[in-house]
Coordinates of C-alpha atoms and ligand atoms in Angstrom, one line a residue:
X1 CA -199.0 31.4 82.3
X2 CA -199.6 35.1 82.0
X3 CA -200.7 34.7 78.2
X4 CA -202.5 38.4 76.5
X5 CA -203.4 39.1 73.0
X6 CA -202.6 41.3 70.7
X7 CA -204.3 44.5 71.9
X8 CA -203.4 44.0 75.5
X9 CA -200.0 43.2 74.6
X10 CA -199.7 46.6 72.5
X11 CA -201.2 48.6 75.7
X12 CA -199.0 46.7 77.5
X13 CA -195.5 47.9 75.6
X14 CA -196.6 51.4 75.2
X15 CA -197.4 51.8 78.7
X16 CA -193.3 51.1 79.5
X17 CA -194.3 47.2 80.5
X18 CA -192.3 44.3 78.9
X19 CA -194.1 41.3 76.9
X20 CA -192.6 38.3 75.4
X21 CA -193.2 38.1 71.8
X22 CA -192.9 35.4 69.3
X23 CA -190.3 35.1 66.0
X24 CA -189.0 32.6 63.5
X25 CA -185.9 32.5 65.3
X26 CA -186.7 32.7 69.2
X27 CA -189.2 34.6 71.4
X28 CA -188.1 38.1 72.4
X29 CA -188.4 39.5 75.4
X30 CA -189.8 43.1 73.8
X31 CA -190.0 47.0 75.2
X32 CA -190.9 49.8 73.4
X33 CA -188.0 51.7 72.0
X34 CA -189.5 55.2 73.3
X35 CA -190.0 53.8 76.6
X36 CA -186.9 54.4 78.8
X37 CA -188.9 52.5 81.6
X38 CA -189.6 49.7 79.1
X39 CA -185.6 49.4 78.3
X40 CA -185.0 49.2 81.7
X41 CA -186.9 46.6 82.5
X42 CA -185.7 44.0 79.7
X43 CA -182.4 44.6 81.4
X44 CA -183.4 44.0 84.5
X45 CA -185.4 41.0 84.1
X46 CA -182.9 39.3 82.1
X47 CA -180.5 40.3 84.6
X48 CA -178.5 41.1 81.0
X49 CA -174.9 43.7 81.3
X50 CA -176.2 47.3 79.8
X51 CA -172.7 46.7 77.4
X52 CA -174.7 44.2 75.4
X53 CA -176.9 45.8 72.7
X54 CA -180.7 45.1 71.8
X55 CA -181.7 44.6 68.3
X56 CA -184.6 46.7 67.5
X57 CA -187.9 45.2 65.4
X58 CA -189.6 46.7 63.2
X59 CA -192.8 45.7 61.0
X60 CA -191.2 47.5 57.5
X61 CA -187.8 48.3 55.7
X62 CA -189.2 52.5 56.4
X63 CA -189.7 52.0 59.6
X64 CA -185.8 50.4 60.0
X65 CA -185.2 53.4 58.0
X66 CA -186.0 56.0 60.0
X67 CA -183.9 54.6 62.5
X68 CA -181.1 54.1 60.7
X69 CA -178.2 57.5 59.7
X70 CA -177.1 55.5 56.7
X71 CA -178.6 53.2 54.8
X72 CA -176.4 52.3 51.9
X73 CA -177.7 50.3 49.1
X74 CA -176.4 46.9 50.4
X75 CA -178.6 47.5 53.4
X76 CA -181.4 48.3 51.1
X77 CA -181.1 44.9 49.3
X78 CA -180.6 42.7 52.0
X79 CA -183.8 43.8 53.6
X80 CA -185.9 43.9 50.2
X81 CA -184.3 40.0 49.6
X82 CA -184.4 38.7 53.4
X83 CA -187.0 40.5 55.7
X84 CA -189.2 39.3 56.9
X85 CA -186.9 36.8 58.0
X86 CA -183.7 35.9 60.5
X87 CA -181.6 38.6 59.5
X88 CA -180.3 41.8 61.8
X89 CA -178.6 44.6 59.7
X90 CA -176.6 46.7 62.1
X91 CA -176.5 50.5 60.5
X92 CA -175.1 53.7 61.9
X93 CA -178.2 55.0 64.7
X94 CA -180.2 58.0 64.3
X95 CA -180.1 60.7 66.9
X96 CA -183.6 59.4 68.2
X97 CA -182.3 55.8 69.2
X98 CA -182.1 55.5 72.9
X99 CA -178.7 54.7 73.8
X100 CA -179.8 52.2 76.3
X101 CA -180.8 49.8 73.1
X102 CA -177.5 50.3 71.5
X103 CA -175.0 50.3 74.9
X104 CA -173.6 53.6 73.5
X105 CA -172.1 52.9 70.1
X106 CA -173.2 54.8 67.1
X107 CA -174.7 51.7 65.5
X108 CA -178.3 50.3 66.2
X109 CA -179.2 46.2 65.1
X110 CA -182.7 46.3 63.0
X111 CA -184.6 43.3 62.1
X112 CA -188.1 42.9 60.8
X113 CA -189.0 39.3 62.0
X114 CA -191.4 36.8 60.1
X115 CA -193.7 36.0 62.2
X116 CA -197.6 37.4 61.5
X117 CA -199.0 38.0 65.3
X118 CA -195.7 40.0 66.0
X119 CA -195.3 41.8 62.3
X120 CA -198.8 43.1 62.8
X121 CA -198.1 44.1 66.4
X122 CA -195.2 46.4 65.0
X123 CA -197.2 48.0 63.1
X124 CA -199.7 49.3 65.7
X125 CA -196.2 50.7 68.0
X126 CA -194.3 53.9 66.8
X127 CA -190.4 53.5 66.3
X128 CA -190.7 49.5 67.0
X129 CA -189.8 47.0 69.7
X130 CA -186.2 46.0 71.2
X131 CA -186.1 42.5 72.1
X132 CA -183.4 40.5 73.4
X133 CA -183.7 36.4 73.6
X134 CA -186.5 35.9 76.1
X135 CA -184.4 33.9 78.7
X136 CA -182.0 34.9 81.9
X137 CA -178.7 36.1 80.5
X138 CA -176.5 33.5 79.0
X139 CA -179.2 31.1 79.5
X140 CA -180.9 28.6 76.9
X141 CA -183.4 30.6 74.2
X142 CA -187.0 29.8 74.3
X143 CA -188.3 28.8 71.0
X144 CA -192.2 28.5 72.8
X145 CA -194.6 30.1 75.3
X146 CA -194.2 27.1 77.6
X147 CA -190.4 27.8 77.4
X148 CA -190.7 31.8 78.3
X149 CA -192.8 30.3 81.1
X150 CA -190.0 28.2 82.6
X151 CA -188.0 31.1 82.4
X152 CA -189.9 33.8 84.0
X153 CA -193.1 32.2 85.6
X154 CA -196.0 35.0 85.8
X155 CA -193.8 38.0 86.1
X156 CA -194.0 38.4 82.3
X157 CA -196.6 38.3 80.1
X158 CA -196.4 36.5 77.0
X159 CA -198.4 36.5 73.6
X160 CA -198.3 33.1 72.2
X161 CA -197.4 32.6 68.2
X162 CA -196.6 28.8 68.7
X163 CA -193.3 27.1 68.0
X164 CA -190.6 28.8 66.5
X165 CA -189.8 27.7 63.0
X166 CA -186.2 28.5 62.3
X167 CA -185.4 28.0 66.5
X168 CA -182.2 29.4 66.5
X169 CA -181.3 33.6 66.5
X170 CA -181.4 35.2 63.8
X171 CA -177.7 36.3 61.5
X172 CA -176.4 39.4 62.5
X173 CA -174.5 41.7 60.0
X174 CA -172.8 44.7 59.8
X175 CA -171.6 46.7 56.5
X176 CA -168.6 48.7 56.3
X177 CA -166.9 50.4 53.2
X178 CA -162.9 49.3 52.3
X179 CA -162.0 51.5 49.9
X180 CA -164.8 52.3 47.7
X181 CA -166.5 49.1 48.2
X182 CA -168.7 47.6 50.4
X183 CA -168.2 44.8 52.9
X184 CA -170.3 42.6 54.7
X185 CA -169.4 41.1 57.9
X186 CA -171.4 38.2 59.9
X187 CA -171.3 38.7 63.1
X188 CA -173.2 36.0 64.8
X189 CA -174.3 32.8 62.4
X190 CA -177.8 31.5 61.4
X191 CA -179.8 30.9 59.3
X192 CA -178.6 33.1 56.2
X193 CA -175.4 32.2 55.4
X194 CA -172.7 34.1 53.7
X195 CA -172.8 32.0 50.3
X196 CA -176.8 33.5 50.4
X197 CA -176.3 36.9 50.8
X198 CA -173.5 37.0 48.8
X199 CA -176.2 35.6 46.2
X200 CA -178.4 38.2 46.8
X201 CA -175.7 41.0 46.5
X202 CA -174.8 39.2 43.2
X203 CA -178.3 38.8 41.8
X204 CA -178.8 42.5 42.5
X205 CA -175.8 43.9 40.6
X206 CA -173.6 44.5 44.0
X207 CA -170.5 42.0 43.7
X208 CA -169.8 42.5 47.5
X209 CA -167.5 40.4 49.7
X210 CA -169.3 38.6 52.6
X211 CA -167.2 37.1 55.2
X212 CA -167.5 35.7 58.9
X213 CA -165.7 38.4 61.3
X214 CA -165.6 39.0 65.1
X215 CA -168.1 41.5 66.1
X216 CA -165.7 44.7 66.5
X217 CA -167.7 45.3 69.8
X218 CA -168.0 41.8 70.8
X219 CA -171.4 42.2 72.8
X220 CA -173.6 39.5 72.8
X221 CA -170.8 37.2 71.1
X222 CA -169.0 36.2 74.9
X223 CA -167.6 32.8 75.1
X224 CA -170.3 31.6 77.2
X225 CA -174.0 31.7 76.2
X226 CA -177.0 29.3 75.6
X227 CA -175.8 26.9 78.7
X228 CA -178.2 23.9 79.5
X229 CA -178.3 24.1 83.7
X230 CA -176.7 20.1 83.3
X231 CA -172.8 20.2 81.3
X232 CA -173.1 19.7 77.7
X233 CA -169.5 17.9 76.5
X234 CA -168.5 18.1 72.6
X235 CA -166.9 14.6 72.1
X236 CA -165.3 13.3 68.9
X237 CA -166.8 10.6 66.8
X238 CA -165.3 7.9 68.4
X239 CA -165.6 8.6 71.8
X240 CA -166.5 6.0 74.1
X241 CA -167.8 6.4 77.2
X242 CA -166.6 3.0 79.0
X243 CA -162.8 4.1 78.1
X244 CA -163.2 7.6 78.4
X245 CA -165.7 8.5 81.4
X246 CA -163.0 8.6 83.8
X247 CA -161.8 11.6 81.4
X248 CA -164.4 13.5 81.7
X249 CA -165.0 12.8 84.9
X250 CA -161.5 14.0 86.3
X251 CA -161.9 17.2 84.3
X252 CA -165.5 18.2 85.4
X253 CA -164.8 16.8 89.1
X254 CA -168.3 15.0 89.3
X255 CA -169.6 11.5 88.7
X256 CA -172.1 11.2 85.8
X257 CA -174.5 8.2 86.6
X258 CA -177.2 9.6 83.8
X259 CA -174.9 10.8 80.4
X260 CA -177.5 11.2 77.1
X261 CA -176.0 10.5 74.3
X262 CA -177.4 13.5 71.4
X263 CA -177.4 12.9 67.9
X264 CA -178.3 15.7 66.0
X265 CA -180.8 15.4 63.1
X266 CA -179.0 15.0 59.5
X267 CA -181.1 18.5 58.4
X268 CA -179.4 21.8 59.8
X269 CA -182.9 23.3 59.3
X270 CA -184.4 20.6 61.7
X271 CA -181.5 20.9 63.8
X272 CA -181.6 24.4 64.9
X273 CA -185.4 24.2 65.0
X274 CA -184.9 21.4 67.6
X275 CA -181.6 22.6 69.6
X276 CA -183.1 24.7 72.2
X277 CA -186.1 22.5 72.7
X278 CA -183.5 19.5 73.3
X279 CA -181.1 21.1 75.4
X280 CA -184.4 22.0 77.5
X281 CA -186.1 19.4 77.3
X282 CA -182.3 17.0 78.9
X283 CA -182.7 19.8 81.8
X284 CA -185.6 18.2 83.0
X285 CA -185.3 14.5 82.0
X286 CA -183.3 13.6 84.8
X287 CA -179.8 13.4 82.7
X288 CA -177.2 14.8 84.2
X289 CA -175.1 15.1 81.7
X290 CA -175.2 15.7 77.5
X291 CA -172.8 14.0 75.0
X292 CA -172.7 15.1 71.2
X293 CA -170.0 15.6 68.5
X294 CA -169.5 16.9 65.3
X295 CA -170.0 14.5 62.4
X296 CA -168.8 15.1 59.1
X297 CA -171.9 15.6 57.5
X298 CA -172.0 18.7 60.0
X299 CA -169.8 21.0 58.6
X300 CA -171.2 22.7 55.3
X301 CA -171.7 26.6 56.1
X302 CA -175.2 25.7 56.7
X303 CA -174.1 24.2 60.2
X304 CA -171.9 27.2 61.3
X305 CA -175.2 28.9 63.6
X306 CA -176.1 25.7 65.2
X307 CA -172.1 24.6 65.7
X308 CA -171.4 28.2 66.7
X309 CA -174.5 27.7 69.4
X310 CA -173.7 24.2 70.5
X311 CA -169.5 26.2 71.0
X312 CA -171.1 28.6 73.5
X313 CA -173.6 26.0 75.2
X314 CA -170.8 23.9 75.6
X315 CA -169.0 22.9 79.3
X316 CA -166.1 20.9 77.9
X317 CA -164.9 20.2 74.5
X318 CA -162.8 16.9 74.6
Ligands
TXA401 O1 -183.3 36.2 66.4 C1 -182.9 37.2 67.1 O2 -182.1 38.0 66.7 C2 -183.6 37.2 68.5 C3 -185.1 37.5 68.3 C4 -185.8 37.8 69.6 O3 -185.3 38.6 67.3 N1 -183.0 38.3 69.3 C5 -181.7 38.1 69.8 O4 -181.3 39.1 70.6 O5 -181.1 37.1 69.6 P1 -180.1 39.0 71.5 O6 -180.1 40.3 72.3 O7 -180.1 37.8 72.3 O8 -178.8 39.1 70.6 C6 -178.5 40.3 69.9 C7 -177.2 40.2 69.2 C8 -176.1 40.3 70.2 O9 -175.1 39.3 69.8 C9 -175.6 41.7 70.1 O10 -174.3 41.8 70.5 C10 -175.8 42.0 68.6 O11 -177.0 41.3 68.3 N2 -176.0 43.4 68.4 C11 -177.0 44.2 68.6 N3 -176.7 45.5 68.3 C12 -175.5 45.5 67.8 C13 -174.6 46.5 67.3 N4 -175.0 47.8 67.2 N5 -173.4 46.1 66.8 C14 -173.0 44.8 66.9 N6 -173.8 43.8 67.4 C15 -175.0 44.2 67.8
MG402 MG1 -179.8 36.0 73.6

């Protein structure tokens, strides 16, 4: 493992070289935002479309700032109530982001991640560091070192913060005025949930809407994503695998001598912190196929990242 520390990860970045860097959510596969060489090659090693966007990190609400053309005041209480931490504010760009991070539209993502080591990082690196999920496109997240590893062997460096704490990405939202007031829109679940920022807005004197929406650009939130190399099949409660193999069987076109059957933990928080690690960790088990399903005591709003995940991961829904 091609681990460096802080100082040689910072030379590292600014000199246009790519380091994976640890988060609450997931490690991020980080380039300098000045560094059109260092853009490049977090496309390239992900092997990642140039129409999906990066999210840009950044170690302080000013520095998100001075990226961002307009900051309205809902912006400016999100980030006082939830950064650090798993949230990404999209917000019109600034004429000095590279449109390489933001795939040409006129908005940039901007998060400023919880996480120590990479917070004090960000601050030593002007402008700040895009990242994208440390993993091959449309591939599992990696929530540790050892994971970025399996990903990418040597040919990244990697600066090791330890397990992710939250393990799944962080919620991505966009603000757009309706009249004369604001909106929020979540574009990709997670950890913050509409019900809390809505709190937050509230508690600050902003009575704003919050609601789930499809991203209007749809990057990032295509049907497949997060996929386990071996099929992961969403089964109802009652499924039984002596009556219904054949089922799944006929519709995948493969015999499944090794099924795992996955229940998830009662805790969403221990849930998402687990999900990647699990799907991983049934890769390399010898299963050859995953079996889990929706209880009821999965579907309070605090579920909708990890269900929204496990939608994307999934092979077959029966
Ligand atoms: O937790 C996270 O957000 C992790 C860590 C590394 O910070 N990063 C991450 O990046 O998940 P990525 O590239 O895997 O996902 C970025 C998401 C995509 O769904 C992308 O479409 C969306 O953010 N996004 C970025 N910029 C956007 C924009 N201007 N408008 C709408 N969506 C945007
Ligand atoms: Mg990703």
């Amino acid at each position: 493992m091609k681990l460096v520390n802080l100082e040689l990860a910072r030379d590292l970045l600014l000199r246009g070289d790519t380091v994976a860097i640890p988060t609450e959510t997931v490690y991020g596969l980080g380039g300098w935002i000045r560094s059109e060489k260092g853009l490049l090659r977090i496309f390239s090693t992900k092997e990642r479309p140039f129409f999906d966007p990066l999210i840009v990190h950044v170690a302080t609400v000013e520095s998100a700032k001075k990226l961002a053309s307009d900051w309205t005041p809902v912006h400016e209480v999100l980030a006082a109530a939830c950064w650090p931490g798993p949230l990404t504010l999209i917000a019109k760009k600034d004429s000095s982001v590279d449109p390489l991070i933001t795939s040409g539209l006129d908005s940039v993502g901007l998060r400023c991640p919880r996480h120590e080591l990479t917070l004090k990082l960000l601050s030593q690196i002007e402008g700040g560091v895009a990242a994208p999920s440390a993993n091959k496109f449309g591939k599992t997240s990696p929530t540790s070192a050892e994971h970025v590893y399996q990903e990418f062997d040597d040919k990244v460096a990697i600066l090791d913060g330890g397990p992710a704490e939250v393990g799944i990405e962080s919620t991505v939202a966009g603000v757009k005025k309706e009249g004369s007031k604001f909106v929020v829109e979540i574009f990709r679940p997670g950890f913050f949930t509409a019900s809390m920022l809505s709190g937050v807005l509230e508690a600050a004197g902003l009575k704003t809407q919050v609601r789930y929406a499809q991203s209007p650009v749809a990057p990032g939130q295509l049907q497949h994503h997060y996929m386990p190399r071996i099929p992961l099949v969403l089964v109802p409660p009652d499924f039984n695998w002596a009556l219904q193999r054949k089922l799944i069987e006929d519709k995948l076109r493969h015999v499944f001598k090794n099924p795992v059957v996955w229940v998830l933990p009662a805790s969403p928080q221990l849930a998402s912190r687990e999900l990647y690690e699990k799907l991983r960790q049934f890769d390399q088990q010898g299963f050859d196929l995953i079996l889990t399903s929706k209880l009821p005591e999965h579907s309070s709003e605090d579920w909708l990242g990890i269900w929204n995940r496990l939608e994307k991961a999934k092979t077959l829904a029966l």
